[in-house]
PDB file of C-alpha atoms in Angstrom:
ATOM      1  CA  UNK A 671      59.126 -50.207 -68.753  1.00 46.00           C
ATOM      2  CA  UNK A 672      59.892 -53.994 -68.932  1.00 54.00           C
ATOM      3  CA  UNK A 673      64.047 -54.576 -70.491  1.00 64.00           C
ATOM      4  CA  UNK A 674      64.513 -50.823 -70.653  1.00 71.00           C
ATOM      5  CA  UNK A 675      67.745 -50.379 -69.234  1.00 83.00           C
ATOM      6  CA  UNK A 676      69.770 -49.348 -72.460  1.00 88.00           C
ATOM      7  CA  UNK A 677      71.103 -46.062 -73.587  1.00 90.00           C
ATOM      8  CA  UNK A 678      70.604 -44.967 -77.384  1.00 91.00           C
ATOM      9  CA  UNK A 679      71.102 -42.034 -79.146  1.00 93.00           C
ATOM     10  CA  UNK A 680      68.125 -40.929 -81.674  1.00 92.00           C
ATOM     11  CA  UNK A 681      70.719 -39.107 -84.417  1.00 94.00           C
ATOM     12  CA  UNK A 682      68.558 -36.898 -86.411  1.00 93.00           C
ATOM     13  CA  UNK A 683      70.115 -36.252 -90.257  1.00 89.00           C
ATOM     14  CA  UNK A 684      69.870 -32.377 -91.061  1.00 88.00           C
ATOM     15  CA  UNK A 685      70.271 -31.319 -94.745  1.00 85.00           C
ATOM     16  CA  UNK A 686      70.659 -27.342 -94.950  1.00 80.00           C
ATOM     17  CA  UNK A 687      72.057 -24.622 -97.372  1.00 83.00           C
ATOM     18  CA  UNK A 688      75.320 -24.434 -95.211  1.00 81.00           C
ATOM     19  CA  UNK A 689      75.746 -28.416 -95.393  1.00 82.00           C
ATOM     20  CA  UNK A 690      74.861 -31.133 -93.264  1.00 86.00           C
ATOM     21  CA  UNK A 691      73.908 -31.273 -89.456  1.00 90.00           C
ATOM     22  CA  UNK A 692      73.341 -33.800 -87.504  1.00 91.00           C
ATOM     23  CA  UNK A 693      71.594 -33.218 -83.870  1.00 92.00           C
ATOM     24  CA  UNK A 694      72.062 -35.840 -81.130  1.00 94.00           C
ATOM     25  CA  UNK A 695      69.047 -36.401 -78.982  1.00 92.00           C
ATOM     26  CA  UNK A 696      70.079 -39.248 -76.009  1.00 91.00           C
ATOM     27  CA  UNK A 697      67.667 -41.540 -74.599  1.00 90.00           C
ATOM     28  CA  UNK A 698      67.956 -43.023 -71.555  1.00 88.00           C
ATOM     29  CA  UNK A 699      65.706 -46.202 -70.143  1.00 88.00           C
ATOM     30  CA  UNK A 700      65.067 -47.525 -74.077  1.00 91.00           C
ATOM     31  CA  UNK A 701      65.278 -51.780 -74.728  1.00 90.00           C
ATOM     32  CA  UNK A 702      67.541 -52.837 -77.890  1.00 89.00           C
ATOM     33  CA  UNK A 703      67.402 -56.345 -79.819  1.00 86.00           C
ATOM     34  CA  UNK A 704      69.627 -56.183 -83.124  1.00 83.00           C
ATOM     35  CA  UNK A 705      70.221 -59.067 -85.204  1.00 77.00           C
ATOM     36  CA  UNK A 706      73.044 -59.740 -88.292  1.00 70.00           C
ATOM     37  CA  UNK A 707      72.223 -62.023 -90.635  1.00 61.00           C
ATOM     38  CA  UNK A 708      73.759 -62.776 -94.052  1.00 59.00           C
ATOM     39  CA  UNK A 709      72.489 -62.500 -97.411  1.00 62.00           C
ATOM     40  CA  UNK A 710      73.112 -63.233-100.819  1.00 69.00           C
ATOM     41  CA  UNK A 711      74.720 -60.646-103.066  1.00 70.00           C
ATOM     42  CA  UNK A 712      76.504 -60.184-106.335  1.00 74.00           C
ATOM     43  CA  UNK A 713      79.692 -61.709-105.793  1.00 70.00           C
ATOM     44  CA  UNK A 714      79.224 -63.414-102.811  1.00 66.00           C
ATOM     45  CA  UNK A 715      77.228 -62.357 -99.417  1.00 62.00           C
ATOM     46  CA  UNK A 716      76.885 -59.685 -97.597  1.00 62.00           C
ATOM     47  CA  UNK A 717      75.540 -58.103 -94.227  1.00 60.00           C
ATOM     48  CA  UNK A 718      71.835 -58.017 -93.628  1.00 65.00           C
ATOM     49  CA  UNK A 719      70.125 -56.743 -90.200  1.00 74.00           C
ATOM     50  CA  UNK A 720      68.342 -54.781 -88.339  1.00 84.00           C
ATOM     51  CA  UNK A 721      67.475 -53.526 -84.698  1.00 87.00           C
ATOM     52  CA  UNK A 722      64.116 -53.065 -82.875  1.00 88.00           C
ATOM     53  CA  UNK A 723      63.951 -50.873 -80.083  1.00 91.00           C
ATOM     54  CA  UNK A 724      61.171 -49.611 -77.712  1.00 91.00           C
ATOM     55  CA  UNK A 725      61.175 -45.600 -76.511  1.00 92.00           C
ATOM     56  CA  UNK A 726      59.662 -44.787 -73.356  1.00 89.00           C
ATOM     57  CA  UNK A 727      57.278 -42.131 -73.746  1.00 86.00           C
ATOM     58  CA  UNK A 728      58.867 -39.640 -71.445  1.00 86.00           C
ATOM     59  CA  UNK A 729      62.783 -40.314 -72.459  1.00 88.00           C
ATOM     60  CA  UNK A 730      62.357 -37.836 -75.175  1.00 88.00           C
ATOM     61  CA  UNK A 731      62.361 -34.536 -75.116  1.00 86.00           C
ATOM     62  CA  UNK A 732      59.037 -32.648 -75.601  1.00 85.00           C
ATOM     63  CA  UNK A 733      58.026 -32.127 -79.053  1.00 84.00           C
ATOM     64  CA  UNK A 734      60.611 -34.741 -80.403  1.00 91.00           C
ATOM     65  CA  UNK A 735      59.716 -37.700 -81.850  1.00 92.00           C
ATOM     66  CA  UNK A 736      61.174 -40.710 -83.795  1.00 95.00           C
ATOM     67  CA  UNK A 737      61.046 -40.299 -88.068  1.00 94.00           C
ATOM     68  CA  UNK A 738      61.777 -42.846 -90.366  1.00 95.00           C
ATOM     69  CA  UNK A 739      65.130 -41.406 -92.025  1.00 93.00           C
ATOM     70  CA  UNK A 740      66.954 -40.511 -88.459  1.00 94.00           C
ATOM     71  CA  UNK A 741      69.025 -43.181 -87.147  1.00 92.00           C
ATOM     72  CA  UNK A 742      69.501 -44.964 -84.005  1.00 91.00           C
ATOM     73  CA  UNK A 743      72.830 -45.626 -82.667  1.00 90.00           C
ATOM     74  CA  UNK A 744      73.221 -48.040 -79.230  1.00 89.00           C
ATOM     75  CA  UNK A 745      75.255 -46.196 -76.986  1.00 90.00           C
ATOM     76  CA  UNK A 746      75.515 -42.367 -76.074  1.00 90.00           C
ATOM     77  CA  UNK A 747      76.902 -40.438 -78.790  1.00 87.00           C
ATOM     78  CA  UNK A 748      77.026 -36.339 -77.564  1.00 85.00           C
ATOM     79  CA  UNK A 749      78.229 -35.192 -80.868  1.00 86.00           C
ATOM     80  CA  UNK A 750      77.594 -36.681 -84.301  1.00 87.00           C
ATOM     81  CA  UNK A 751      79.940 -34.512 -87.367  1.00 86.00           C
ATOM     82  CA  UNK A 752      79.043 -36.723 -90.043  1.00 83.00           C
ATOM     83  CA  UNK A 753      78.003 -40.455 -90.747  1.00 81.00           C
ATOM     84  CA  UNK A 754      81.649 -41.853 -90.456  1.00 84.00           C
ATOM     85  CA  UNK A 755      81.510 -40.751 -86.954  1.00 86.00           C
ATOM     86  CA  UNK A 756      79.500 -43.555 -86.701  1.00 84.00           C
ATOM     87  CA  UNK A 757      81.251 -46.047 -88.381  1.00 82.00           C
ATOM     88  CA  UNK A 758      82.569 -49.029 -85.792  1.00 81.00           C
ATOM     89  CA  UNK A 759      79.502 -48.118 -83.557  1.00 85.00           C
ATOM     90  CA  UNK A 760      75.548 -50.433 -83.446  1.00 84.00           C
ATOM     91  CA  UNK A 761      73.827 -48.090 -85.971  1.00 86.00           C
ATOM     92  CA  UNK A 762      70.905 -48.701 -88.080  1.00 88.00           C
ATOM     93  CA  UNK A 763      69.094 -46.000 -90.001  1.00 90.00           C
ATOM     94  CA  UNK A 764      64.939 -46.004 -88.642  1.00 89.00           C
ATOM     95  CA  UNK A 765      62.494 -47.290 -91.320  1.00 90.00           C
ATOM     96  CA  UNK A 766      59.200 -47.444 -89.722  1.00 92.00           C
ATOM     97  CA  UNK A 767      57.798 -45.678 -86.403  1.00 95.00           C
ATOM     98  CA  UNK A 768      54.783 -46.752 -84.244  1.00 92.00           C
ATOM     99  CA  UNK A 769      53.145 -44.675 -81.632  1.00 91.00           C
ATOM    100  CA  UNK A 770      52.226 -47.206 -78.872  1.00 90.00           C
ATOM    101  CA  UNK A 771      51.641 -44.303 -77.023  1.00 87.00           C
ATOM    102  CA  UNK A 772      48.066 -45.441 -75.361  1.00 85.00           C
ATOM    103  CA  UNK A 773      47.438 -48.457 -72.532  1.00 79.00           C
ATOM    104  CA  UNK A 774      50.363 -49.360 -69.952  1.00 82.00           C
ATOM    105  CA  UNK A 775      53.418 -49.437 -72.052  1.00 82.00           C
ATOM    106  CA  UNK A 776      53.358 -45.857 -73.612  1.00 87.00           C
ATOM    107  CA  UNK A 777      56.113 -46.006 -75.704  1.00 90.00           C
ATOM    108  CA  UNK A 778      57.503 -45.662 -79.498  1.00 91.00           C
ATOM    109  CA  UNK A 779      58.676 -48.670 -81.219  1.00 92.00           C
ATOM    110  CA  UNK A 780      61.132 -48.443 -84.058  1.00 93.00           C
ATOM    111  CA  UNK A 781      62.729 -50.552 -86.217  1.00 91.00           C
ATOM    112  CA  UNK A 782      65.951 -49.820 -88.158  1.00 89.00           C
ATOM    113  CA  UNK A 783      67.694 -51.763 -90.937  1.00 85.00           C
TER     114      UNK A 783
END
């Protein structure tokens, strides 16, 4: 697929009776654009953003597939323990999902914010 030679890690947020899990699912072959931005806040500004990427079809494994909720981290991460594992690393949590699974570029395209 055209620009699809990043890694990223699809991090998906588990909430159980035993506590929190979080499963790491790696994607190889995916394209990345992230912007920061500022915006206005109480007090002053703060960080606004967000980062698009495209998933090739095949570079997940079968049955998984991108939900608004999980979050997408740049980079290979093998092991997630809790959201502050994250911290210092290009994360965004996924808000919207769509299946461009049909025509030449099958793919998933998410956005995170």
């Amino acid at each position: 697929m055209l620009f699809c030679g990043e890694a990223v890690t699809l991090v998906r947020h588990n909430k159980g009776k035993m506590g929190d899990a979080f499963t790491c699912i790696p994607v190889a072959g995916a394209s990345w654009f992230a912007v920061a931005a500022v915006k206005p806040q109480q007090g002053g500004v703060g960080q606004a953003g967000g980062a698009w990427a495209r998933i090739p079809e095949g570079s997940l494994p079968g049955g998984v597939q991108p939900q608004p909720g999980d979050y997408l981290v740049r980079g290979t991460a093998a092991a997630v323990g809790g959201l502050s594992d994250l911290w210092g690393r290009e994360f965004f949590k996924i808000v919207s999902v769509r299946d461009n699974r049909r025509g030449r570029l099958r793919h998933w395209a998410v956005r995170g914010a």
